[in-house]
PDB file of C-alpha atoms and ligand atoms in Angstrom:
ATOM      1  CA  MET Y 200      -1.653 -21.700  40.298  1.00 52.00           C
ATOM      2  CA  SER Y 201      -4.123 -20.526  37.701  1.00 74.00           C
ATOM      3  CA  THR Y 202      -6.003 -17.398  38.700  1.00 90.00           C
ATOM      4  CA  THR Y 203      -9.470 -16.539  37.455  1.00 94.00           C
ATOM      5  CA  ILE Y 204      -9.727 -13.044  36.025  1.00 97.00           C
ATOM      6  CA  LEU Y 205     -12.991 -11.385  35.073  1.00 98.00           C
ATOM      7  CA  VAL Y 206     -12.672  -8.918  32.179  1.00 98.00           C
ATOM      8  CA  VAL Y 207     -15.484  -6.376  31.992  1.00 98.00           C
ATOM      9  CA  GLU Y 208     -15.070  -4.529  28.699  1.00 97.00           C
ATOM     10  CA  ASP Y 209     -17.727  -3.604  26.125  1.00 96.00           C
ATOM     11  CA  GLU Y 210     -15.425  -3.180  23.122  1.00 95.00           C
ATOM     12  CA  PRO Y 211     -15.161  -6.674  21.570  1.00 97.00           C
ATOM     13  CA  ALA Y 212     -11.706  -6.141  20.021  1.00 95.00           C
ATOM     14  CA  ILE Y 213     -10.188  -4.899  23.281  1.00 94.00           C
ATOM     15  CA  GLN Y 214     -11.931  -7.609  25.297  1.00 96.00           C
ATOM     16  CA  GLU Y 215     -10.564 -10.240  22.916  1.00 97.00           C
ATOM     17  CA  LEU Y 216      -7.037  -8.816  23.021  1.00 95.00           C
ATOM     18  CA  ILE Y 217      -7.033  -8.802  26.819  1.00 96.00           C
ATOM     19  CA  ALA Y 218      -8.559 -12.297  27.076  1.00 97.00           C
ATOM     20  CA  VAL Y 219      -6.029 -13.795  24.664  1.00 97.00           C
ATOM     21  CA  ASN Y 220      -3.104 -12.275  26.518  1.00 95.00           C
ATOM     22  CA  LEU Y 221      -4.380 -13.317  29.936  1.00 95.00           C
ATOM     23  CA  SER Y 222      -5.024 -16.888  28.752  1.00 95.00           C
ATOM     24  CA  PHE Y 223      -1.555 -16.962  27.262  1.00 94.00           C
ATOM     25  CA  ALA Y 224      -0.146 -15.867  30.645  1.00 91.00           C
ATOM     26  CA  GLY Y 225      -1.870 -18.879  32.240  1.00 90.00           C
ATOM     27  CA  HIS Y 226      -4.968 -17.217  33.685  1.00 93.00           C
ATOM     28  CA  LYS Y 227      -8.518 -18.481  33.412  1.00 95.00           C
ATOM     29  CA  VAL Y 228     -10.605 -15.716  31.813  1.00 97.00           C
ATOM     30  CA  LEU Y 229     -14.259 -14.830  32.349  1.00 97.00           C
ATOM     31  CA  ARG Y 230     -15.757 -12.143  30.107  1.00 98.00           C
ATOM     32  CA  ALA Y 231     -18.569  -9.652  30.472  1.00 98.00           C
ATOM     33  CA  PHE Y 232     -19.689  -6.815  28.208  1.00 98.00           C
ATOM     34  CA  ASP Y 233     -21.470  -4.829  30.910  1.00 97.00           C
ATOM     35  CA  ALA Y 234     -21.964  -4.522  34.672  1.00 97.00           C
ATOM     36  CA  GLU Y 235     -25.062  -6.715  34.685  1.00 97.00           C
ATOM     37  CA  GLN Y 236     -23.284  -9.612  32.957  1.00 97.00           C
ATOM     38  CA  ALA Y 237     -20.357  -9.124  35.319  1.00 98.00           C
ATOM     39  CA  GLN Y 238     -22.645  -9.410  38.381  1.00 97.00           C
ATOM     40  CA  THR Y 239     -24.166 -12.625  37.015  1.00 97.00           C
ATOM     41  CA  LEU Y 240     -20.721 -14.176  36.531  1.00 96.00           C
ATOM     42  CA  ILE Y 241     -19.558 -13.007  39.963  1.00 95.00           C
ATOM     43  CA  ARG Y 242     -22.623 -14.552  41.596  1.00 93.00           C
ATOM     44  CA  ALA Y 243     -21.692 -17.921  40.048  1.00 90.00           C
ATOM     45  CA  GLU Y 244     -17.968 -17.762  40.797  1.00 88.00           C
ATOM     46  CA  LEU Y 245     -15.935 -15.199  42.660  1.00 89.00           C
ATOM     47  CA  PRO Y 246     -12.977 -14.248  40.441  1.00 94.00           C
ATOM     48  CA  ASP Y 247      -9.470 -13.740  41.844  1.00 93.00           C
ATOM     49  CA  LEU Y 248      -9.173 -10.362  40.133  1.00 96.00           C
ATOM     50  CA  ILE Y 249     -11.411  -8.057  38.093  1.00 97.00           C
ATOM     51  CA  LEU Y 250     -10.347  -5.860  35.165  1.00 97.00           C
ATOM     52  CA  LEU Y 251     -13.020  -3.252  34.839  1.00 96.00           C
ATOM     53  CA  ASP Y 252     -13.539  -0.757  32.040  1.00 94.00           C
ATOM     54  CA  TRP Y 253     -14.675   2.675  33.133  1.00 90.00           C
ATOM     55  CA  MET Y 254     -17.021   3.456  30.232  1.00 89.00           C
ATOM     56  CA  LEU Y 255     -19.629   0.714  29.900  1.00 93.00           C
ATOM     57  CA  PRO Y 256     -23.151   0.746  28.449  1.00 94.00           C
ATOM     58  CA  GLY Y 257     -25.671   0.889  31.283  1.00 93.00           C
ATOM     59  CA  ALA Y 258     -24.110   1.096  34.736  1.00 93.00           C
ATOM     60  CA  SER Y 259     -20.574   2.521  34.518  1.00 91.00           C
ATOM     61  CA  GLY Y 260     -17.451   0.727  35.701  1.00 92.00           C
ATOM     62  CA  ILE Y 261     -17.152   3.126  38.596  1.00 92.00           C
ATOM     63  CA  THR Y 262     -20.712   2.296  39.740  1.00 94.00           C
ATOM     64  CA  LEU Y 263     -19.901  -1.413  39.582  1.00 96.00           C
ATOM     65  CA  ALA Y 264     -16.641  -0.832  41.477  1.00 95.00           C
ATOM     66  CA  ARG Y 265     -18.532   0.936  44.272  1.00 95.00           C
ATOM     67  CA  SER Y 266     -21.141  -1.799  44.497  1.00 95.00           C
ATOM     68  CA  LEU Y 267     -18.443  -4.519  44.601  1.00 95.00           C
ATOM     69  CA  ARG Y 268     -16.682  -2.704  47.417  1.00 94.00           C
ATOM     70  CA  SER Y 269     -19.880  -2.307  49.457  1.00 94.00           C
ATOM     71  CA  ASP Y 270     -20.712  -6.018  49.251  1.00 93.00           C
ATOM     72  CA  GLU Y 271     -19.159  -8.232  51.924  1.00 86.00           C
ATOM     73  CA  ARG Y 272     -18.582 -11.068  49.470  1.00 87.00           C
ATOM     74  CA  THR Y 273     -16.753  -9.042  46.816  1.00 92.00           C
ATOM     75  CA  ARG Y 274     -15.097  -6.400  49.011  1.00 90.00           C
ATOM     76  CA  GLN Y 275     -11.678  -8.076  48.951  1.00 89.00           C
ATOM     77  CA  VAL Y 276     -11.450  -8.955  45.252  1.00 93.00           C
ATOM     78  CA  PRO Y 277      -8.513  -7.093  43.642  1.00 95.00           C
ATOM     79  CA  LEU Y 278      -9.779  -4.577  41.106  1.00 96.00           C
ATOM     80  CA  ILE Y 279      -7.984  -2.829  38.251  1.00 95.00           C
ATOM     81  CA  MET Y 280      -9.795  -0.072  36.350  1.00 93.00           C
ATOM     82  CA  LEU Y 281      -9.265   0.349  32.595  1.00 91.00           C
ATOM     83  CA  THR Y 282      -9.961   3.655  30.990  1.00 84.00           C
ATOM     84  CA  ALA Y 283      -9.264   5.860  28.023  1.00 77.00           C
ATOM     85  CA  LYS Y 284      -9.301   8.851  30.294  1.00 62.00           C
ATOM     86  CA  GLY Y 285      -5.998  10.051  31.627  1.00 63.00           C
ATOM     87  CA  ALA Y 286      -7.178  12.898  33.793  1.00 62.00           C
ATOM     88  CA  GLU Y 287      -5.885  12.979  37.327  1.00 68.00           C
ATOM     89  CA  HIS Y 288      -9.337  13.446  38.907  1.00 72.00           C
ATOM     90  CA  ASP Y 289     -10.587  10.245  37.193  1.00 73.00           C
ATOM     91  CA  LYS Y 290      -7.705   8.318  38.637  1.00 75.00           C
ATOM     92  CA  VAL Y 291      -8.520   9.678  42.080  1.00 78.00           C
ATOM     93  CA  GLU Y 292     -12.212   8.813  41.632  1.00 81.00           C
ATOM     94  CA  GLY Y 293     -11.303   5.268  40.569  1.00 80.00           C
ATOM     95  CA  LEU Y 294      -9.023   4.722  43.534  1.00 82.00           C
ATOM     96  CA  GLU Y 295     -11.589   6.231  45.894  1.00 83.00           C
ATOM     97  CA  ALA Y 296     -14.200   3.819  44.554  1.00 85.00           C
ATOM     98  CA  GLY Y 297     -11.905   1.038  45.746  1.00 88.00           C
ATOM     99  CA  ALA Y 298      -9.804   0.180  42.678  1.00 92.00           C
ATOM    100  CA  ASP Y 299      -6.346  -1.198  43.506  1.00 94.00           C
ATOM    101  CA  ASP Y 300      -4.801   0.138  40.348  1.00 92.00           C
ATOM    102  CA  TYR Y 301      -5.626   2.033  37.224  1.00 89.00           C
ATOM    103  CA  ILE Y 302      -4.489   1.443  33.634  1.00 91.00           C
ATOM    104  CA  THR Y 303      -4.922   4.036  30.916  1.00 89.00           C
ATOM    105  CA  LYS Y 304      -5.714   2.884  27.370  1.00 86.00           C
ATOM    106  CA  PRO Y 305      -3.946   2.174  25.161  1.00 87.00           C
ATOM    107  CA  PHE Y 306      -1.708  -0.165  27.151  1.00 90.00           C
ATOM    108  CA  SER Y 307       0.609  -2.941  26.075  1.00 92.00           C
ATOM    109  CA  PRO Y 308      -0.191  -6.554  27.002  1.00 92.00           C
ATOM    110  CA  LYS Y 309       3.148  -6.625  28.804  1.00 93.00           C
ATOM    111  CA  GLU Y 310       2.174  -3.678  30.993  1.00 94.00           C
ATOM    112  CA  LEU Y 311      -1.212  -5.242  31.727  1.00 95.00           C
ATOM    113  CA  ILE Y 312       0.348  -8.545  32.863  1.00 94.00           C
ATOM    114  CA  ALA Y 313       2.908  -6.695  34.984  1.00 94.00           C
ATOM    115  CA  ARG Y 314       0.201  -4.604  36.693  1.00 94.00           C
ATOM    116  CA  ILE Y 315      -1.907  -7.694  37.390  1.00 95.00           C
ATOM    117  CA  LYS Y 316       1.103  -9.410  38.900  1.00 93.00           C
ATOM    118  CA  ALA Y 317       1.874  -6.400  41.085  1.00 94.00           C
ATOM    119  CA  VAL Y 318      -1.714  -6.140  42.349  1.00 95.00           C
ATOM    120  CA  LEU Y 319      -1.901  -9.877  43.068  1.00 93.00           C
ATOM    121  CA  ARG Y 320       1.435  -9.718  44.875  1.00 91.00           C
ATOM    122  CA  ARG Y 321       0.049  -6.979  47.099  1.00 91.00           C
ATOM    123  CA  ARG Y 322      -3.520  -8.195  47.535  1.00 90.00           C
ATOM    124  CA  ALA Y 323      -3.402 -11.968  47.026  1.00 89.00           C
ATOM    125  CA  PRO Y 324       0.217 -13.186  47.304  1.00 89.00           C
ATOM    126  CA  GLN Y 325      -0.980 -16.794  47.599  1.00 86.00           C
ATOM    127  CA  LEU Y 326      -1.963 -16.576  43.919  1.00 88.00           C
ATOM    128  CA  THR Y 327       1.505 -15.621  42.683  1.00 88.00           C
ATOM    129  CA  GLU Y 328       4.373 -17.961  41.900  1.00 88.00           C
ATOM    130  CA  ASP Y 329       6.844 -16.285  44.242  1.00 91.00           C
ATOM    131  CA  ILE Y 330       8.815 -18.570  46.557  1.00 96.00           C
ATOM    132  CA  VAL Y 331       7.808 -17.985  50.184  1.00 96.00           C
ATOM    133  CA  GLU Y 332      10.208 -18.432  53.072  1.00 96.00           C
ATOM    134  CA  ILE Y 333       9.352 -18.109  56.750  1.00 96.00           C
ATOM    135  CA  GLY Y 334      12.311 -18.920  58.970  1.00 94.00           C
ATOM    136  CA  THR Y 335      13.648 -22.201  57.608  1.00 96.00           C
ATOM    137  CA  LEU Y 336      10.338 -23.249  56.058  1.00 97.00           C
ATOM    138  CA  ARG Y 337      10.302 -22.815  52.295  1.00 98.00           C
ATOM    139  CA  LEU Y 338       7.454 -23.196  49.804  1.00 98.00           C
ATOM    140  CA  ASP Y 339       7.886 -23.114  46.031  1.00 97.00           C
ATOM    141  CA  PRO Y 340       4.574 -22.651  44.135  1.00 94.00           C
ATOM    142  CA  VAL Y 341       6.175 -23.474  40.775  1.00 92.00           C
ATOM    143  CA  THR Y 342       7.609 -26.877  41.682  1.00 95.00           C
ATOM    144  CA  HIS Y 343       4.997 -27.489  44.434  1.00 95.00           C
ATOM    145  CA  ARG Y 344       7.789 -28.351  46.850  1.00 97.00           C
ATOM    146  CA  VAL Y 345       7.979 -27.641  50.554  1.00 98.00           C
ATOM    147  CA  SER Y 346      11.112 -27.987  52.651  1.00 98.00           C
ATOM    148  CA  GLY Y 347      12.036 -27.401  56.254  1.00 97.00           C
ATOM    149  CA  GLY Y 348      15.667 -26.526  56.945  1.00 95.00           C
ATOM    150  CA  GLY Y 349      16.548 -27.924  53.515  1.00 96.00           C
ATOM    151  CA  ASN Y 350      14.771 -31.235  54.104  1.00 97.00           C
ATOM    152  CA  PRO Y 351      11.933 -32.035  51.691  1.00 97.00           C
ATOM    153  CA  LEU Y 352       8.485 -32.394  53.266  1.00 98.00           C
ATOM    154  CA  SER Y 353       5.621 -34.320  51.749  1.00 97.00           C
ATOM    155  CA  VAL Y 354       2.519 -32.113  51.633  1.00 97.00           C
ATOM    156  CA  GLY Y 355      -0.790 -33.014  49.922  1.00 96.00           C
ATOM    157  CA  PRO Y 356      -2.404 -30.634  47.378  1.00 95.00           C
ATOM    158  CA  THR Y 357      -5.018 -29.119  49.691  1.00 95.00           C
ATOM    159  CA  GLU Y 358      -2.507 -28.823  52.543  1.00 97.00           C
ATOM    160  CA  PHE Y 359      -0.140 -27.137  50.087  1.00 97.00           C
ATOM    161  CA  ARG Y 360      -2.714 -24.456  49.223  1.00 95.00           C
ATOM    162  CA  LEU Y 361      -3.540 -24.018  52.897  1.00 97.00           C
ATOM    163  CA  LEU Y 362       0.149 -23.629  53.775  1.00 98.00           C
ATOM    164  CA  HIS Y 363       0.681 -21.205  50.891  1.00 96.00           C
ATOM    165  CA  PHE Y 364      -2.192 -19.054  52.123  1.00 95.00           C
ATOM    166  CA  PHE Y 365      -0.940 -19.166  55.726  1.00 97.00           C
ATOM    167  CA  MET Y 366       2.664 -18.334  54.804  1.00 97.00           C
ATOM    168  CA  THR Y 367       1.515 -15.288  52.818  1.00 94.00           C
ATOM    169  CA  HIS Y 368      -0.844 -14.156  55.615  1.00 93.00           C
ATOM    170  CA  THR Y 369       1.078 -14.677  58.823  1.00 94.00           C
ATOM    171  CA  GLU Y 370      -0.063 -13.584  62.298  1.00 94.00           C
ATOM    172  CA  ARG Y 371      -3.685 -12.972  61.360  1.00 93.00           C
ATOM    173  CA  VAL Y 372      -6.361 -15.230  62.810  1.00 96.00           C
ATOM    174  CA  PHE Y 373      -8.656 -16.820  60.226  1.00 96.00           C
ATOM    175  CA  SER Y 374     -11.962 -18.464  61.015  1.00 95.00           C
ATOM    176  CA  ARG Y 375     -12.800 -21.788  59.414  1.00 94.00           C
ATOM    177  CA  ALA Y 376     -15.301 -20.033  57.133  1.00 91.00           C
ATOM    178  CA  GLN Y 377     -12.638 -17.548  56.005  1.00 90.00           C
ATOM    179  CA  LEU Y 378     -10.165 -20.345  55.293  1.00 93.00           C
ATOM    180  CA  LEU Y 379     -12.801 -22.173  53.256  1.00 91.00           C
ATOM    181  CA  ASP Y 380     -13.444 -19.036  51.175  1.00 85.00           C
ATOM    182  CA  GLN Y 381      -9.753 -18.321  50.654  1.00 87.00           C
ATOM    183  CA  VAL Y 382      -8.370 -21.804  50.124  1.00 91.00           C
ATOM    184  CA  TRP Y 383     -11.278 -23.882  48.828  1.00 88.00           C
ATOM    185  CA  GLY Y 384     -13.112 -21.076  47.001  1.00 79.00           C
ATOM    186  CA  ASP Y 385     -16.382 -19.427  47.983  1.00 71.00           C
ATOM    187  CA  HIS Y 386     -18.528 -21.342  45.504  1.00 67.00           C
ATOM    188  CA  VAL Y 387     -17.486 -24.677  46.995  1.00 71.00           C
ATOM    189  CA  PHE Y 388     -19.724 -26.083  49.684  1.00 79.00           C
ATOM    190  CA  VAL Y 389     -17.646 -27.876  52.278  1.00 84.00           C
ATOM    191  CA  GLU Y 390     -18.333 -28.371  55.957  1.00 89.00           C
ATOM    192  CA  GLU Y 391     -16.277 -26.288  58.337  1.00 88.00           C
ATOM    193  CA  ARG Y 392     -14.867 -29.324  60.096  1.00 91.00           C
ATOM    194  CA  THR Y 393     -13.140 -30.240  56.823  1.00 94.00           C
ATOM    195  CA  VAL Y 394     -10.767 -27.380  57.661  1.00 95.00           C
ATOM    196  CA  ASP Y 395      -9.818 -29.110  60.909  1.00 96.00           C
ATOM    197  CA  VAL Y 396      -9.076 -32.327  59.043  1.00 96.00           C
ATOM    198  CA  HIS Y 397      -6.682 -30.557  56.677  1.00 97.00           C
ATOM    199  CA  ILE Y 398      -5.075 -28.529  59.464  1.00 98.00           C
ATOM    200  CA  ARG Y 399      -4.372 -31.831  61.221  1.00 98.00           C
ATOM    201  CA  ARG Y 400      -2.836 -33.274  58.033  1.00 98.00           C
ATOM    202  CA  LEU Y 401      -0.782 -30.145  57.451  1.00 98.00           C
ATOM    203  CA  ARG Y 402       0.596 -30.222  60.993  1.00 98.00           C
ATOM    204  CA  LYS Y 403       1.500 -33.862  60.537  1.00 98.00           C
ATOM    205  CA  ALA Y 404       3.256 -33.088  57.249  1.00 98.00           C
ATOM    206  CA  LEU Y 405       5.308 -30.333  58.894  1.00 98.00           C
ATOM    207  CA  GLU Y 406       6.098 -32.338  62.033  1.00 97.00           C
ATOM    208  CA  PRO Y 407       9.308 -34.056  60.783  1.00 97.00           C
ATOM    209  CA  THR Y 408      11.158 -30.714  60.810  1.00 97.00           C
ATOM    210  CA  GLY Y 409       9.249 -29.224  63.753  1.00 96.00           C
ATOM    211  CA  HIS Y 410       7.509 -26.591  61.625  1.00 97.00           C
ATOM    212  CA  ASP Y 411       4.041 -27.703  62.750  1.00 97.00           C
ATOM    213  CA  THR Y 412       4.384 -25.295  65.690  1.00 96.00           C
ATOM    214  CA  HIS Y 413       3.833 -22.375  63.287  1.00 97.00           C
ATOM    215  CA  ILE Y 414       0.161 -23.308  63.126  1.00 97.00           C
ATOM    216  CA  GLU Y 415      -1.638 -22.118  66.231  1.00 97.00           C
ATOM    217  CA  THR Y 416      -5.188 -22.929  67.240  1.00 96.00           C
ATOM    218  CA  VAL Y 417      -6.941 -19.830  68.520  1.00 96.00           C
ATOM    219  CA  ARG Y 418      -9.752 -21.003  70.740  1.00 94.00           C
ATOM    220  CA  GLY Y 419     -13.195 -19.903  69.597  1.00 93.00           C
ATOM    221  CA  ALA Y 420     -11.730 -18.010  66.628  1.00 95.00           C
ATOM    222  CA  GLY Y 421      -9.841 -20.264  64.235  1.00 96.00           C
ATOM    223  CA  TYR Y 422      -6.215 -20.655  63.218  1.00 97.00           C
ATOM    224  CA  ARG Y 423      -3.151 -18.485  62.914  1.00 97.00           C
ATOM    225  CA  PHE Y 424       0.210 -19.039  61.264  1.00 97.00           C
ATOM    226  CA  ALA Y 425       2.845 -17.540  63.557  1.00 96.00           C
ATOM    227  CA  ALA Y 426       6.018 -16.316  61.848  1.00 94.00           C
ATOM    228  CA  GLN Y 427       7.944 -17.089  65.020  1.00 90.00           C
ATOM    229  CA  PRO Y 428       6.231 -19.870  66.906  1.00 86.00           C
ATOM    230  CA  GLN Y 429       6.495 -20.088  70.682  1.00 76.00           C
ATOM    231  CA  ALA Y 430       9.050 -22.703  71.656  1.00 61.00           C
TER     232      ALA Y 430
HETATM  233 CA1   CA F 513     -15.728   0.910  27.098  1.00 66.06          CA
END
């Protein structure tokens, strides 16, 4: 799955280098030269991850990081700070402002990609290409295949994304609005009952191997994917 990464970096050469490498790694790249541009892009489309330079003209990266973390809509977006500074107190300040990781310049493209992967794995595992297995249910993001106890299951594209999200976020209850944000994207306007339609289809797709029981309806709250469903 292609992830959208916003690069906020005022030095054109570094921005270009990062953008080229991220595109090459299969990511969709959005670029901003300062905090204001970044906010405009974020308002239009919530990125899956933000790479944020510390020293920016105008509002600093750290100021933007704090404002992203205090806003309900952007609070959960994984954030990696880029900086030329290596001092320990800067690292602490960055992490306290809500950054998930911190990369000191100069860094190699290889290191950057590895750090992004690690942060996504921790913060948004549904965006990685790791195979997910819960009991005998197996989902492979690379081949887009789902199987139950070794038997292939036919799952539609939206149901696949929904299942991927559920399998990487077991036990937690998600409201329909939260599922729409996470699976459909927050800039997409879809009615909440659409979620019910796709839950129904997903259950039906998992029924042949009995894995539909993983998906529990939580009355008045939403849905939960149980790692060990009640018999
Ligand atoms: Ca800079």
